[in-house]
């Protein structure tokens, strides 16, 4: 109750007009320095000079804040969640069949532009954190056979996928850049699957 006897209406936490940008700046710095897992909402809020509740108000979860911080136009869980229901022995085939049509779409063009910008700038550590704390953390435990190989297996897959982005969308090597997505997916699927579940030299 307020002093006038009226119930105070709930609203958004107080913050200055530039609070959102300060939160993003703090998040980029801390995510780049410490990674996602070792960065807390509280530390981001402290760096921005705001209350933690304001961070949640603007961005929701820590992962949603990370997506906003690296400015990609799609939540990576849109891709990763369906993979949770995919049998391990099919992951290598399903992954490119999901990613390539997405990259070929209008939304994918924004994704590629973001990656190009990050690679050209000083935010490579954010891409590294994205792979390590989101992609690898999600998939590696499922392919960790023999134990201790899961992380490296996913990194081999990531190297292949990043190479495709570079060759198809950034450098645009022909005729590769114009091949149907389904043809590329069918070609690289067996290789990705071998990385994930097959025998690898030295492992």
XYZ file of C-alpha atoms in Angstrom:
203
model
C 0.000 0.000 0.000
C 1.204 3.508 -0.755
C 0.833 6.511 1.576
C -2.382 7.430 -0.265
C -3.885 4.045 0.453
C -3.641 2.814 -3.137
C -1.979 -0.443 -4.102
C 1.234 0.148 -6.019
C 1.058 -1.275 -9.518
C 3.771 -3.663 -10.556
C 5.902 -2.400 -13.389
C 9.293 -2.812 -14.913
C 12.309 -2.311 -12.647
C 13.644 1.198 -12.662
C 16.449 1.953 -15.067
C 17.770 4.831 -17.092
C 17.004 5.172 -20.786
C 20.422 3.831 -21.805
C 20.294 0.879 -19.402
C 19.657 -1.668 -22.151
C 22.762 -0.656 -24.099
C 24.873 -0.624 -20.931
C 23.657 -4.133 -20.125
C 24.612 -5.321 -23.616
C 28.040 -3.690 -23.371
C 28.665 -5.291 -19.994
C 27.457 -8.668 -21.281
C 29.724 -8.572 -24.348
C 32.746 -7.737 -22.221
C 32.095 -10.413 -19.592
C 31.012 -13.136 -22.037
C 34.136 -12.509 -24.125
C 36.381 -12.573 -21.045
C 34.822 -15.407 -19.032
C 32.514 -17.358 -21.339
C 28.821 -17.964 -20.753
C 29.047 -20.499 -17.940
C 31.365 -18.345 -15.831
C 29.364 -15.147 -16.281
C 26.393 -14.438 -14.038
C 23.442 -12.146 -14.567
C 24.423 -10.454 -11.318
C 27.922 -9.638 -12.581
C 26.514 -8.291 -15.853
C 24.060 -6.131 -13.935
C 26.846 -4.844 -11.686
C 28.968 -3.960 -14.705
C 26.056 -2.038 -16.198
C 25.173 -0.333 -12.924
C 21.634 -1.754 -12.839
C 19.605 -4.222 -10.814
C 19.583 -7.863 -11.915
C 15.822 -7.683 -12.304
C 16.242 -5.126 -15.092
C 18.496 -7.529 -17.000
C 15.809 -10.212 -16.798
C 13.152 -7.680 -17.767
C 14.950 -6.703 -20.962
C 16.448 -10.042 -22.006
C 14.921 -12.933 -20.067
C 17.438 -15.725 -19.522
C 21.226 -15.551 -19.654
C 21.242 -17.460 -22.937
C 18.754 -15.020 -24.461
C 21.008 -12.190 -23.324
C 23.982 -13.884 -24.987
C 22.054 -14.165 -28.261
C 21.265 -10.444 -28.026
C 24.882 -9.629 -27.151
C 26.287 -11.282 -30.275
C 23.356 -9.944 -32.296
C 22.304 -13.113 -34.101
C 18.732 -13.092 -35.420
C 17.761 -16.541 -34.135
C 17.926 -18.315 -30.803
C 20.374 -21.239 -31.276
C 18.071 -23.439 -29.221
C 15.682 -23.335 -32.187
C 18.189 -25.646 -33.851
C 19.582 -27.449 -30.822
C 16.305 -28.463 -29.179
C 15.128 -30.594 -32.156
C 18.512 -32.333 -32.113
C 17.785 -33.592 -28.604
C 15.191 -35.955 -30.061
C 17.477 -37.088 -32.879
C 19.236 -40.438 -32.348
C 22.997 -40.065 -32.002
C 23.589 -42.197 -35.091
C 21.605 -39.684 -37.185
C 22.977 -36.395 -35.807
C 25.572 -35.866 -38.525
C 22.958 -36.262 -41.240
C 20.219 -34.181 -39.611
C 22.396 -31.230 -38.565
C 23.277 -29.962 -42.080
C 19.732 -30.638 -43.296
C 18.548 -28.179 -40.614
C 21.326 -25.614 -40.898
C 21.727 -25.240 -44.673
C 18.087 -24.282 -45.417
C 18.286 -21.866 -42.485
C 21.516 -20.298 -43.799
C 19.965 -20.048 -47.274
C 16.951 -18.146 -45.916
C 16.568 -14.404 -45.443
C 17.209 -14.903 -41.733
C 20.320 -16.853 -42.616
C 21.673 -13.905 -44.557
C 21.577 -11.896 -41.343
C 23.310 -14.735 -39.518
C 26.115 -14.830 -42.071
C 26.473 -11.045 -41.964
C 26.785 -11.237 -38.184
C 29.469 -13.923 -38.392
C 31.374 -11.920 -41.001
C 31.243 -8.860 -38.746
C 32.381 -10.794 -35.676
C 35.258 -12.441 -37.516
C 36.400 -9.108 -38.935
C 36.199 -7.328 -35.592
C 37.471 -7.946 -32.114
C 34.704 -10.302 -30.975
C 36.220 -13.648 -32.012
C 36.137 -14.618 -28.335
C 32.341 -14.304 -28.438
C 32.170 -16.805 -31.304
C 34.495 -19.100 -29.351
C 32.272 -18.808 -26.300
C 29.218 -19.538 -28.454
C 30.751 -22.768 -29.750
C 32.206 -23.857 -26.423
C 29.381 -22.976 -24.058
C 26.341 -23.503 -26.272
C 27.028 -25.868 -29.171
C 29.679 -28.109 -27.623
C 28.013 -28.190 -24.210
C 24.769 -29.320 -25.825
C 26.095 -32.055 -28.129
C 29.419 -33.291 -26.711
C 28.019 -35.362 -23.812
C 25.971 -37.414 -26.285
C 28.971 -38.408 -28.412
C 31.566 -38.801 -25.676
C 32.628 -42.299 -26.683
C 35.296 -43.206 -25.799
C 35.115 -40.927 -22.761
C 36.943 -37.655 -23.208
C 36.460 -37.436 -26.998
C 33.065 -35.701 -27.180
C 34.376 -32.161 -27.177
C 36.933 -32.813 -29.922
C 34.352 -34.648 -32.031
C 32.037 -31.642 -31.969
C 34.941 -29.321 -32.755
C 35.665 -31.359 -35.898
C 32.010 -30.923 -36.895
C 32.177 -27.191 -36.151
C 35.289 -26.836 -38.332
C 33.432 -28.427 -41.241
C 30.348 -26.236 -40.793
C 32.356 -23.020 -40.442
C 34.220 -23.984 -43.610
C 30.917 -24.332 -45.450
C 29.775 -20.910 -44.260
C 33.038 -19.396 -45.470
C 33.055 -21.138 -48.864
C 29.334 -20.882 -49.648
C 28.287 -17.543 -48.175
C 31.302 -15.351 -47.463
C 33.775 -16.207 -50.258
C 30.961 -17.583 -52.486
C 33.055 -20.112 -54.410
C 31.219 -21.376 -57.495
C 29.708 -23.788 -58.263
C 29.674 -24.744 -54.566
C 27.859 -21.549 -53.594
C 24.985 -22.365 -55.956
C 24.559 -26.055 -55.161
C 21.181 -27.054 -53.700
C 21.269 -27.219 -49.907
C 19.992 -30.800 -49.972
C 22.952 -31.870 -52.137
C 25.503 -30.357 -49.760
C 23.738 -31.827 -46.722
C 23.722 -35.295 -48.294
C 27.408 -34.998 -49.185
C 28.770 -33.823 -45.855
C 26.350 -35.756 -43.627
C 28.377 -39.003 -43.614
C 31.563 -37.068 -42.810
C 29.923 -35.237 -39.909
C 28.542 -38.527 -38.631
C 31.999 -40.109 -38.743
C 33.351 -37.198 -36.725
C 30.623 -37.738 -34.128
C 30.488 -41.494 -33.779
C 33.126 -43.127 -35.996
C 36.716 -44.068 -35.389
C 39.069 -41.108 -35.543
C 42.853 -41.511 -35.868
C 44.563 -41.186 -32.516
C 41.337 -41.300 -30.485
